[in-house]
Amino acid sequence: MKDFRKCTVYQIYPKSFYDTNGDGLGDLQGVTRKLDYIKTLGVDYIWLTPFFVSPQKDNGYDVEDYYNIDPRYGTMEDFETLAREADKRGIRLMLDMVFNHTSSRNQWFVKALAGDEKYKNYYIFKKGQAPGVPPTNWESKFGGSAWEYVPEMDEYYLHLFDVSQPDLNWDNEEVRREVAKVVRFWMDKGVKGFRFDVVNLISKGEFKDDDQGDGRRFYTDGPNIHKYLKELNELSFGNDTDIITVGEMSSTSMENCFQYAGADSHELSMVFSFHHLKVDFMGNEKWVLVPFDFKKLKDILFDWQVNMAAHNAWNAVFWCNHDQPRVVSRFGDEGIYWKESAKMLATVIHCLRGTPYIYQGEELGMTNPGFTDISQYRDVESLNHFKILQEKGLNEQCAYDILSVHSRDNSRTPVQWTDEENAGFTTGTPWIQVTKNYKTINARQQTQDPDSIFNYYRSLVALRKKYDVIAYGDIVPVDPHHPQIFAYERNYNGQQLFVVNNFYKKEIDWNCGKDLNEYQVLLSNYPQPEHREQIMHLRPYESVIYFRQK
Ligand code: TEU
Ligand code: CA
């Protein structure tokens, strides 16, 4: 069995990864072609975002058919080849299961709309409160009402995401059996990992107007959530101790995560939570421009780290995914300290207690693309909010400024493989524009450069394997209220890791309170860390991993 605490997961968004047939869309064969690159990084799992048959309104998070592969991504044979080739290299696949909702083109929903009672009960249909008034005032995460009116039925259906993504009714036992069947189908193909999309939203509570917010308190971590997860575990992946699972937990609470990812809970192996990535929001409002709050970022991460450990529960740790802007643009520096800041951010995450996730291109320090026109955007959420922001009275330029910082498309531009046209991603026209800096930021350059961000990530992945303290150690925040330093200690069986990061450009002398002569440096983003006695001199975005064995 692979111990997931020793593992690193690499996330692939196939559409933007590598295109092998020139149609401008990445595909499964493209993933197979790049397996040696992934292997070089040293990761254990590849999480593939959905490649199932889908109208692609939300890039595959709107599943029409859970059992077949969208022809744009390839064939079942392509998938099997990928699985086989990955296996040869000791890499396992983690698939993305979207079970909170389906596509409106899914046969279940098509039948429901046609009036088939059995399938109507697969979804959440309700009468309006009055003519023209939806059942509740809940808002869709992509903007607008979460309810869509169906005139033929004089009823509304719930969609927490796009109108083309109707929510499934998990209170219906048949639905729960259907989804477990899907998981077993992919288990039979040798899949050893599953990521469950927004899985803490599946158990809806009361259908009531929310006078305090957008409705999320009524369906987030809902009344039967733990029961449904335990049941899914029992009916599918729980029978194979070799399988690892991660739940995407939207606006969740830590108390619930103790259970979702508790060592003895029989729910999931680990959880993604997002509170640490809302530090450049205003409350829950993402579509604003505010500088990130470093102290809050640290408070939240440490709070989760310490308390998840205290409850014997396991975190997934990450900065980036296909919904988040590029971290070097967000918390680092796109300018002269691009490399140092990307390495520093990597250090912070990879030495924490939890399983680290790397999102494609993060290991190259890819940046936000800096789109300036709506025609460059593809994401349904961005397109909707571009309109909504202007309806709220913002001028077009402000709307663009906000989009360029927060849009999910920031992470969805093609992986920059080479300095050739389209960054070597496709010989055709890419479905979304390539970021202009691909001539300097690309995989070909970085795999050859020993000092590259890529090779730094490679070292981090290897350190986790080599030093048990990284995988199993406790977590002790050091100088947690410091306005500029992100430092912590990890301890395990006489091993100690001491991780120091200057999160800013400003140089600083910092008393670390330790006799550094007792430590060895495992990794750093400057050639030679500087200190006099206990005073460290930290240069812009400097990062040092110290180690000692007692
Ligand atoms: O995302 C869940 C989610 O609520 C957020 O990530 C959301 O995309 C955004 O941050 C709101 O501002 C998952 C998937 O990762 C995402 O790609 C899908 O669009 C979404 O679920 C629906 O399936
Ligand atoms: Ca293609």
Coordinates of C-alpha atoms and ligand atoms in Angstrom, one line a residue:
M1 CA 0.0 0.0 0.0
K2 CA 1.2 3.5 -0.8
D3 CA 1.2 5.7 2.3
F4 CA -0.5 8.8 1.2
R5 CA 1.4 10.9 3.8
K6 CA 4.6 10.2 1.8
C7 CA 3.0 11.0 -1.5
T8 CA 2.7 14.0 -3.7
V9 CA -0.2 14.4 -6.2
Y10 CA 0.1 16.2 -9.5
Q11 CA -3.0 17.7 -10.9
I12 CA -3.7 17.7 -14.6
Y13 CA -6.4 19.7 -16.4
P14 CA -6.3 17.7 -19.6
K15 CA -7.7 20.4 -21.8
S16 CA -4.8 22.6 -21.2
F17 CA -2.0 20.0 -20.7
Y18 CA -0.8 18.7 -24.1
D19 CA -2.6 18.4 -27.4
T20 CA -1.5 15.5 -29.7
N21 CA -3.9 15.9 -32.7
G22 CA -3.8 19.6 -33.4
D23 CA -7.4 20.5 -32.5
G24 CA -6.2 22.9 -29.9
L25 CA -7.5 20.9 -26.9
G26 CA -5.3 18.8 -24.7
D27 CA -6.1 15.1 -24.6
L28 CA -5.4 11.8 -22.8
Q29 CA -2.8 10.8 -25.3
G30 CA -1.1 14.1 -24.4
V31 CA -0.9 13.0 -20.8
T32 CA 0.6 9.7 -21.8
R33 CA 3.2 11.5 -23.9
K34 CA 4.3 13.5 -20.9
L35 CA 4.5 10.8 -18.4
D36 CA 8.2 10.8 -18.3
Y37 CA 8.2 14.5 -17.5
I38 CA 5.8 13.8 -14.6
K39 CA 7.9 10.8 -13.5
T40 CA 11.0 13.1 -13.4
L41 CA 9.2 15.3 -10.9
G42 CA 8.8 12.2 -8.7
V43 CA 5.1 12.4 -7.9
D44 CA 3.0 9.4 -7.0
Y45 CA -0.4 10.2 -8.3
I46 CA -1.9 12.1 -11.2
W47 CA -5.3 13.6 -10.5
L48 CA -7.1 14.1 -13.8
T49 CA -9.9 16.6 -13.9
P50 CA -13.1 15.2 -15.6
F51 CA -12.7 13.8 -19.1
F52 CA -16.1 12.1 -19.3
V53 CA -18.7 12.8 -22.0
S54 CA -19.8 16.4 -21.3
P55 CA -21.2 19.4 -23.2
Q56 CA -18.2 21.2 -21.6
K57 CA -20.2 24.2 -20.3
D58 CA -18.0 23.9 -17.2
N59 CA -15.1 22.1 -18.8
G60 CA -16.2 18.6 -17.9
Y61 CA -17.6 19.4 -14.4
D62 CA -21.0 18.9 -16.2
V63 CA -21.0 15.2 -16.8
E64 CA -23.4 13.8 -19.4
D65 CA -22.1 10.2 -19.2
Y66 CA -20.0 8.9 -16.3
Y67 CA -19.0 5.7 -18.1
N68 CA -17.6 7.1 -21.3
I69 CA -14.8 9.4 -22.4
D70 CA -15.5 12.6 -24.2
P71 CA -14.2 12.1 -27.8
R72 CA -12.4 15.4 -27.5
Y73 CA -10.2 13.9 -24.9
G74 CA -9.9 10.5 -26.6
T75 CA -11.2 7.0 -26.2
M76 CA -11.4 4.3 -23.6
E77 CA -8.4 2.7 -25.2
D78 CA -6.5 5.9 -24.7
F79 CA -7.4 5.9 -21.1
E80 CA -6.4 2.3 -20.7
T81 CA -3.1 3.0 -22.4
L82 CA -2.5 5.9 -20.1
A83 CA -3.3 3.8 -17.0
R84 CA -0.9 1.1 -18.2
E85 CA 1.9 3.4 -19.0
A86 CA 1.5 5.3 -15.7
D87 CA 1.5 2.1 -13.8
K88 CA 4.8 1.1 -15.5
R89 CA 6.3 4.2 -14.0
G90 CA 4.8 3.6 -10.6
I91 CA 2.3 6.5 -11.0
R92 CA -1.3 6.0 -10.1
L93 CA -4.4 7.7 -11.4
M94 CA -6.9 9.7 -9.4
L95 CA -10.1 10.5 -11.1
D96 CA -12.4 13.4 -10.5
M97 CA -16.0 12.3 -9.5
V98 CA -18.6 15.0 -9.9
F99 CA -21.6 13.8 -8.0
N100 CA -23.2 16.9 -6.5
H101 CA -24.7 17.5 -9.9
T102 CA -24.8 16.2 -13.5
S103 CA -25.0 17.9 -16.8
S104 CA -28.6 18.8 -17.9
R105 CA -27.8 16.6 -20.9
N106 CA -27.3 13.5 -18.7
Q107 CA -29.9 10.9 -19.5
W108 CA -31.2 11.0 -16.0
F109 CA -32.1 14.7 -16.3
V110 CA -33.4 14.3 -19.8
K111 CA -35.8 11.7 -18.5
A112 CA -36.7 13.8 -15.5
L113 CA -37.6 16.7 -17.8
A114 CA -39.7 14.3 -19.9
G115 CA -41.8 13.7 -16.9
D116 CA -40.4 10.3 -15.8
E117 CA -41.1 10.3 -12.0
K118 CA -38.3 7.9 -11.2
Y119 CA -35.7 10.3 -12.6
K120 CA -37.4 13.4 -11.5
N121 CA -36.7 12.1 -8.0
Y122 CA -32.9 11.9 -8.9
Y123 CA -32.9 15.7 -8.9
I124 CA -34.4 18.5 -6.7
F125 CA -37.6 19.9 -8.1
K126 CA -39.7 22.3 -6.1
K127 CA -42.7 24.5 -6.4
G128 CA -42.1 28.3 -6.3
Q129 CA -43.1 30.4 -3.3
A130 CA -45.5 32.3 -5.5
P131 CA -45.8 32.9 -9.3
G132 CA -42.3 34.0 -10.4
V133 CA -40.8 33.5 -7.0
P134 CA -38.3 30.6 -6.7
P135 CA -38.5 28.1 -3.8
T136 CA -35.7 29.9 -1.9
N137 CA -33.5 33.0 -2.5
W138 CA -30.3 30.9 -2.8
E139 CA -27.7 32.1 -5.2
S140 CA -25.8 30.0 -7.7
K141 CA -22.0 29.9 -7.2
F142 CA -21.7 31.1 -10.7
G143 CA -24.1 34.1 -10.3
G144 CA -27.8 34.5 -10.4
S145 CA -30.6 32.4 -8.8
A146 CA -29.8 28.8 -7.9
W147 CA -33.2 27.8 -9.2
E148 CA -34.3 27.4 -12.8
Y149 CA -38.0 27.4 -13.7
V150 CA -39.4 24.7 -16.0
P151 CA -42.7 26.0 -17.4
E152 CA -44.1 22.6 -18.5
M153 CA -43.9 21.5 -14.9
D154 CA -44.5 24.8 -13.2
E155 CA -41.6 23.8 -10.9
Y156 CA -38.0 24.8 -10.4
Y157 CA -34.9 22.7 -10.2
L158 CA -31.9 23.4 -8.0
H159 CA -28.5 24.2 -9.5
L160 CA -25.9 25.4 -7.1
F161 CA -23.6 25.9 -10.1
D162 CA -24.5 26.6 -13.7
V163 CA -28.1 26.3 -14.9
S164 CA -26.8 23.4 -17.0
Q165 CA -25.6 21.6 -13.8
P166 CA -28.7 20.4 -12.0
D167 CA -28.1 19.1 -8.4
L168 CA -28.6 15.4 -7.7
N169 CA -30.9 14.4 -4.9
W170 CA -28.7 12.4 -2.5
D171 CA -31.7 11.8 -0.2
N172 CA -32.8 9.3 -2.8
E173 CA -31.2 6.0 -2.1
E174 CA -31.2 5.1 -5.8
V175 CA -29.0 8.1 -6.6
R176 CA -26.5 7.0 -3.9
R177 CA -26.4 3.5 -5.4
E178 CA -25.9 4.9 -8.9
V179 CA -22.9 7.0 -7.9
A180 CA -21.3 4.1 -6.0
K181 CA -21.7 2.1 -9.2
V182 CA -19.8 4.7 -11.1
V183 CA -16.9 4.6 -8.6
R184 CA -16.8 0.8 -8.8
F185 CA -16.7 0.9 -12.6
W186 CA -13.5 3.0 -12.5
M187 CA -12.1 0.9 -9.7
D188 CA -12.5 -2.1 -12.0
K189 CA -10.3 -0.2 -14.5
G190 CA -7.5 -0.1 -11.9
V191 CA -8.0 3.4 -10.7
K192 CA -6.5 3.9 -7.3
G193 CA -7.5 7.4 -6.4
F194 CA -10.7 9.6 -6.4
R195 CA -11.3 13.2 -5.9
F196 CA -14.9 14.1 -5.1
D197 CA -16.0 17.4 -6.4
V198 CA -17.8 19.8 -3.9
V199 CA -18.8 16.6 -2.0
N200 CA -19.8 18.5 1.2
L201 CA -22.7 20.1 -0.7
I202 CA -24.5 16.8 -1.5
S203 CA -26.8 16.7 1.6
K204 CA -29.3 19.5 1.4
G205 CA -30.9 20.6 4.6
E206 CA -33.9 22.8 4.9
F207 CA -35.1 24.7 1.8
K208 CA -35.6 28.1 3.4
D209 CA -34.8 31.7 2.4
D210 CA -31.5 32.8 3.7
D211 CA -31.7 36.2 5.3
Q212 CA -28.0 36.2 6.1
G213 CA -26.3 35.1 3.0
D214 CA -26.6 33.2 -0.3
G215 CA -28.0 30.0 1.1
R216 CA -24.8 28.1 1.6
R217 CA -25.5 27.6 5.4
F218 CA -28.4 25.4 4.4
Y219 CA -26.6 22.9 2.2
T220 CA -22.9 23.0 3.2
D221 CA -21.8 20.1 5.5
G222 CA -25.5 19.2 5.5
P223 CA -27.5 17.0 7.9
N224 CA -26.7 13.6 6.3
I225 CA -23.3 14.3 4.9
H226 CA -21.3 12.0 7.1
K227 CA -23.8 9.2 6.7
Y228 CA -23.7 9.5 2.9
L229 CA -19.9 9.6 2.8
K230 CA -19.6 6.5 5.0
E231 CA -22.1 4.7 2.9
L232 CA -20.2 5.6 -0.4
N233 CA -17.0 4.4 1.3
E234 CA -18.6 1.2 2.2
L235 CA -20.3 0.6 -1.2
S236 CA -17.2 1.4 -3.2
F237 CA -13.6 2.4 -2.5
G238 CA -13.6 1.4 1.2
N239 CA -13.1 -2.2 0.1
D240 CA -9.7 -1.4 -1.3
T241 CA -7.3 -0.1 1.3
D242 CA -5.0 0.8 -1.6
I243 CA -7.2 3.6 -2.8
I244 CA -6.8 7.2 -1.7
T245 CA -9.6 9.7 -1.7
V246 CA -9.8 13.5 -1.3
G247 CA -13.0 15.5 -0.9
E248 CA -13.3 19.0 -2.2
M249 CA -15.0 20.8 0.7
S250 CA -16.6 24.1 -0.2
S251 CA -16.9 26.7 2.6
T252 CA -16.6 23.8 5.1
S253 CA -15.9 23.9 8.9
M254 CA -12.9 22.3 10.6
E255 CA -15.1 20.3 12.9
N256 CA -16.7 18.6 9.9
C257 CA -13.2 18.0 8.4
F258 CA -12.1 16.2 11.5
Q259 CA -14.6 13.6 10.5
Y260 CA -14.4 13.7 6.7
A261 CA -10.7 13.1 6.9
G262 CA -10.3 11.4 10.3
A263 CA -8.1 8.4 10.5
D264 CA -10.8 6.3 11.9
S265 CA -13.9 7.8 10.3
H266 CA -14.2 5.6 7.3
E267 CA -15.1 8.6 5.1
L268 CA -12.2 10.0 3.0
S269 CA -8.4 10.0 3.2
M270 CA -8.1 13.8 3.1
V271 CA -9.8 17.1 2.4
F272 CA -9.3 20.3 0.4
S273 CA -10.5 23.3 2.2
F274 CA -10.3 26.8 0.9
H275 CA -10.3 29.3 3.7
H276 CA -6.6 30.1 3.3
L277 CA -7.3 31.1 -0.3
K278 CA -10.0 33.6 0.6
V279 CA -7.5 36.0 2.1
D280 CA -7.8 38.3 -0.9
F281 CA -11.6 38.3 -0.8
M282 CA -13.9 40.5 1.1
G283 CA -15.6 38.0 3.4
N284 CA -17.0 35.5 0.9
E285 CA -17.0 38.0 -1.9
K286 CA -14.4 37.0 -4.5
W287 CA -15.1 39.6 -7.1
V288 CA -13.3 42.5 -5.4
L289 CA -9.7 43.8 -5.4
V290 CA -8.1 43.8 -2.0
P291 CA -4.5 43.0 -1.2
F292 CA -4.0 39.6 0.4
D293 CA -3.9 39.5 4.2
F294 CA -0.7 37.7 5.2
K295 CA -1.5 37.3 8.9
K296 CA -4.9 35.9 8.1
L297 CA -3.3 33.5 5.7
K298 CA -0.9 32.2 8.3
D299 CA -3.5 32.1 11.1
I300 CA -5.8 30.0 8.9
L301 CA -3.2 27.6 7.7
F302 CA -1.7 27.1 11.2
D303 CA -5.1 26.7 12.7
W304 CA -6.0 23.9 10.3
Q305 CA -2.6 22.3 10.6
V306 CA -2.5 22.2 14.4
N307 CA -6.1 21.2 14.9
M308 CA -6.3 18.6 12.1
A309 CA -3.2 17.0 13.7
A310 CA -4.8 17.2 17.1
H311 CA -7.8 15.3 15.8
N312 CA -5.8 12.8 13.8
A313 CA -7.2 14.0 10.5
W314 CA -5.4 14.6 7.3
N315 CA -5.2 17.7 5.0
A316 CA -4.4 18.0 1.4
V317 CA -2.1 21.0 1.2
F318 CA -2.0 23.3 -1.9
W319 CA -2.0 26.8 -3.3
C320 CA -3.1 26.0 -6.9
N321 CA -5.7 24.2 -8.8
H322 CA -7.8 24.8 -11.9
D323 CA -10.1 27.2 -10.0
Q324 CA -7.4 29.4 -8.4
P325 CA -5.2 32.1 -9.9
R326 CA -1.5 31.3 -10.2
V327 CA 0.2 31.5 -6.8
V328 CA 3.3 33.3 -8.0
S329 CA 1.1 36.1 -9.3
R330 CA -1.1 36.0 -6.2
F331 CA 1.3 35.8 -3.3
G332 CA 4.7 36.0 -4.9
D333 CA 6.5 38.2 -7.4
E334 CA 6.1 38.1 -11.2
G335 CA 9.1 40.4 -11.5
I336 CA 12.8 40.0 -10.6
Y337 CA 12.1 37.7 -7.7
W338 CA 9.9 35.4 -9.7
K339 CA 12.1 32.4 -9.2
E340 CA 12.8 33.0 -5.5
S341 CA 9.2 33.7 -4.7
A342 CA 7.9 30.6 -6.5
K343 CA 10.4 28.4 -4.6
M344 CA 9.5 30.0 -1.3
L345 CA 5.8 29.4 -1.9
A346 CA 6.5 25.8 -2.8
T347 CA 8.6 25.3 0.4
V348 CA 5.8 26.7 2.6
I349 CA 3.3 24.1 1.2
H350 CA 5.5 21.1 0.8
C351 CA 6.9 21.0 4.3
L352 CA 3.5 21.3 6.0
R353 CA 1.7 18.3 7.5
G354 CA -0.5 17.0 4.7
T355 CA -0.3 15.6 1.2
P356 CA 0.9 18.2 -1.2
Y357 CA -0.8 18.8 -4.5
I358 CA 1.0 20.4 -7.5
Y359 CA -1.1 21.9 -10.2
Q360 CA 0.3 21.6 -13.8
G361 CA 2.6 24.5 -14.6
E362 CA 3.0 25.4 -10.9
E363 CA 6.3 23.5 -11.0
L364 CA 7.4 25.9 -13.7
G365 CA 6.3 29.0 -11.9
M366 CA 3.6 29.8 -14.5
T367 CA 1.9 33.1 -14.0
N368 CA -1.5 34.6 -14.6
P369 CA -1.9 35.5 -18.3
G370 CA -3.0 39.1 -17.8
F371 CA -6.0 38.9 -20.2
T372 CA -7.4 42.3 -21.0
D373 CA -10.4 41.5 -23.2
I374 CA -13.5 39.5 -22.6
S375 CA -12.9 37.6 -25.8
Q376 CA -9.9 36.0 -24.1
Y377 CA -11.9 34.5 -21.3
R378 CA -13.6 31.1 -21.5
D379 CA -14.8 30.3 -18.0
V380 CA -18.6 30.4 -17.5
E381 CA -18.0 31.9 -14.0
S382 CA -15.9 34.7 -15.4
L383 CA -18.3 35.4 -18.2
N384 CA -21.2 35.6 -15.8
H385 CA -19.5 37.8 -13.3
F386 CA -18.2 40.1 -16.0
K387 CA -21.8 40.9 -16.7
I388 CA -22.9 40.9 -13.0
L389 CA -20.1 43.3 -12.0
Q390 CA -21.2 45.8 -14.7
E391 CA -24.8 45.4 -13.7
K392 CA -23.8 46.4 -10.2
G393 CA -22.4 49.6 -11.6
L394 CA -18.7 49.0 -12.0
N395 CA -17.2 50.3 -15.2
E396 CA -15.7 47.9 -17.8
Q397 CA -12.1 48.5 -16.8
C398 CA -12.8 47.7 -13.1
A399 CA -14.5 44.5 -14.2
Y400 CA -11.4 43.6 -16.2
D401 CA -9.1 44.4 -13.4
I402 CA -11.0 42.1 -11.1
L403 CA -11.2 39.3 -13.6
S404 CA -7.5 39.5 -14.4
V405 CA -6.8 38.8 -10.7
H406 CA -9.6 36.3 -9.8
S407 CA -10.7 34.5 -12.9
R408 CA -10.4 30.8 -12.9
D409 CA -9.0 31.1 -16.5
N410 CA -5.8 32.4 -14.9
S411 CA -4.8 28.8 -14.2
R412 CA -6.3 27.3 -17.3
T413 CA -3.9 28.6 -20.0
P414 CA -1.9 25.9 -21.8
V415 CA 1.1 24.4 -20.1
Q416 CA 4.3 26.0 -21.4
W417 CA 6.4 23.2 -22.7
T418 CA 8.9 25.0 -25.0
D419 CA 9.7 28.4 -26.4
E420 CA 8.1 27.4 -29.8
E421 CA 4.8 28.7 -31.1
N422 CA 1.9 28.1 -28.7
A423 CA 4.5 27.1 -26.1
G424 CA 4.7 23.7 -27.8
F425 CA 1.2 22.9 -26.5
T426 CA -0.5 22.5 -29.8
T427 CA 0.2 22.7 -33.5
G428 CA -3.3 24.1 -34.0
T429 CA -5.1 27.1 -32.3
P430 CA -5.2 26.6 -28.5
W431 CA -8.7 26.8 -27.1
I432 CA -7.5 29.5 -24.7
Q433 CA -4.6 31.8 -25.3
V434 CA -1.1 30.9 -24.2
T435 CA 0.5 33.2 -21.6
K436 CA 3.0 35.5 -23.4
N437 CA 6.0 34.7 -21.2
Y438 CA 6.4 31.1 -22.5
K439 CA 9.6 32.0 -24.3
T440 CA 11.3 32.4 -20.9
I441 CA 9.0 30.3 -18.7
N442 CA 8.8 26.8 -20.1
A443 CA 9.5 23.1 -19.3
R444 CA 12.3 22.6 -21.8
Q445 CA 14.4 25.3 -20.2
Q446 CA 13.6 24.3 -16.7
T447 CA 14.2 20.6 -17.0
Q448 CA 17.7 21.4 -18.1
D449 CA 18.5 24.1 -15.6
P450 CA 19.6 22.6 -12.2
D451 CA 18.6 25.8 -10.4
S452 CA 15.1 26.0 -11.9
I453 CA 11.8 26.0 -10.1
F454 CA 11.1 22.6 -11.6
N455 CA 14.2 21.1 -10.1
Y456 CA 13.3 22.7 -6.7
Y457 CA 9.9 21.1 -6.7
R458 CA 11.7 17.9 -7.6
S459 CA 13.8 18.2 -4.5
L460 CA 10.8 18.9 -2.3
V461 CA 9.0 15.8 -3.5
A462 CA 12.2 13.7 -2.9
L463 CA 12.7 15.2 0.6
R464 CA 9.2 14.0 1.7
K465 CA 10.2 10.5 0.7
K466 CA 13.6 10.6 2.4
Y467 CA 12.7 12.3 5.7
D468 CA 9.9 10.8 7.8
V469 CA 9.6 14.0 9.7
I470 CA 8.0 15.7 6.7
A471 CA 5.4 13.0 6.3
Y472 CA 4.7 12.2 9.9
G473 CA 6.0 15.0 12.1
D474 CA 3.8 17.3 14.3
I475 CA 3.5 20.9 13.5
V476 CA 4.6 23.8 15.7
P477 CA 4.2 27.4 14.4
V478 CA 7.2 29.6 15.1
D479 CA 6.7 33.3 15.8
P480 CA 3.2 32.9 14.3
H481 CA 2.3 36.6 14.6
H482 CA 5.3 37.9 12.7
P483 CA 4.1 40.2 9.9
Q484 CA 6.6 38.9 7.3
I485 CA 8.0 35.5 8.2
F486 CA 6.2 32.2 7.7
A487 CA 8.1 29.7 10.0
Y488 CA 7.3 26.4 11.6
E489 CA 8.9 23.3 13.1
R490 CA 8.1 19.7 12.6
N491 CA 9.2 16.9 15.0
Y492 CA 9.2 13.2 14.7
N493 CA 11.2 10.5 16.5
G494 CA 14.1 12.8 17.3
Q495 CA 14.1 14.4 13.9
Q496 CA 13.4 18.1 13.6
L497 CA 12.6 20.2 10.6
F498 CA 12.8 23.9 10.9
V499 CA 11.3 25.8 7.9
V500 CA 11.8 29.5 7.5
N501 CA 10.3 31.7 4.8
N502 CA 10.5 35.3 4.1
F503 CA 7.1 35.9 2.5
Y504 CA 8.1 39.4 1.2
K505 CA 10.6 41.2 -1.0
K506 CA 11.9 43.2 2.0
E507 CA 15.1 41.9 3.6
I508 CA 15.0 41.3 7.3
D509 CA 17.1 40.3 10.2
W510 CA 15.1 37.8 12.3
N511 CA 15.9 36.2 15.6
C512 CA 14.9 32.6 15.1
G513 CA 15.6 31.6 18.7
K514 CA 17.6 28.5 17.7
D515 CA 21.3 27.6 17.6
L516 CA 21.5 27.1 13.8
N517 CA 24.9 25.5 14.1
E518 CA 23.1 22.4 15.3
Y519 CA 21.2 22.1 12.0
Q520 CA 22.1 21.2 8.5
V521 CA 20.4 22.9 5.5
L522 CA 18.4 20.5 3.4
L523 CA 17.2 23.0 0.8
S524 CA 17.2 26.7 0.2
N525 CA 16.5 29.1 -2.6
Y526 CA 19.7 31.1 -2.2
P527 CA 23.2 29.5 -2.4
Q528 CA 24.2 30.1 1.2
P529 CA 21.8 31.0 4.0
E530 CA 23.2 33.8 6.2
H531 CA 23.0 34.0 10.0
R532 CA 25.0 35.4 12.9
E533 CA 24.3 33.3 16.0
Q534 CA 20.5 33.2 16.2
I535 CA 19.9 36.1 13.9
M536 CA 19.1 35.1 10.4
H537 CA 19.5 37.6 7.6
L538 CA 16.7 36.8 5.2
R539 CA 16.9 38.1 1.6
P540 CA 13.9 38.7 -0.7
Y541 CA 11.6 35.7 -0.5
E542 CA 14.3 33.6 1.1
S543 CA 13.4 30.2 2.1
V544 CA 15.5 27.7 4.1
I545 CA 14.7 24.1 5.3
Y546 CA 16.9 23.2 8.3
F547 CA 17.1 19.7 9.7
R548 CA 18.6 18.1 12.8
Q549 CA 18.6 14.6 14.3
K550 CA 18.8 14.5 18.0
Ligands
TEU1 O1 -15.4 23.9 -7.6 C1 -16.1 24.2 -6.5 C2 -16.3 25.7 -6.1 O2 -17.2 26.0 -5.5 C3 -15.3 26.7 -6.5 O3 -14.0 26.3 -6.7 C4 -15.8 27.5 -7.6 O4 -15.3 27.0 -8.8 C5 -15.3 29.0 -7.5 O5 -14.2 29.1 -6.7 C6 -16.4 29.9 -7.1 O6 -15.9 31.2 -7.1 C7 -15.6 22.6 -8.2 C8 -14.6 22.4 -9.4 O7 -13.3 22.4 -8.9 C9 -14.9 23.5 -10.4 O8 -14.1 23.5 -11.5 C10 -16.4 23.3 -10.9 O9 -16.7 24.4 -11.7 C11 -17.3 23.3 -9.7 O10 -16.9 22.4 -8.6 C12 -18.7 22.7 -10.1 O11 -18.5 21.3 -10.5
CA2 CA -6.5 17.3 -28.9

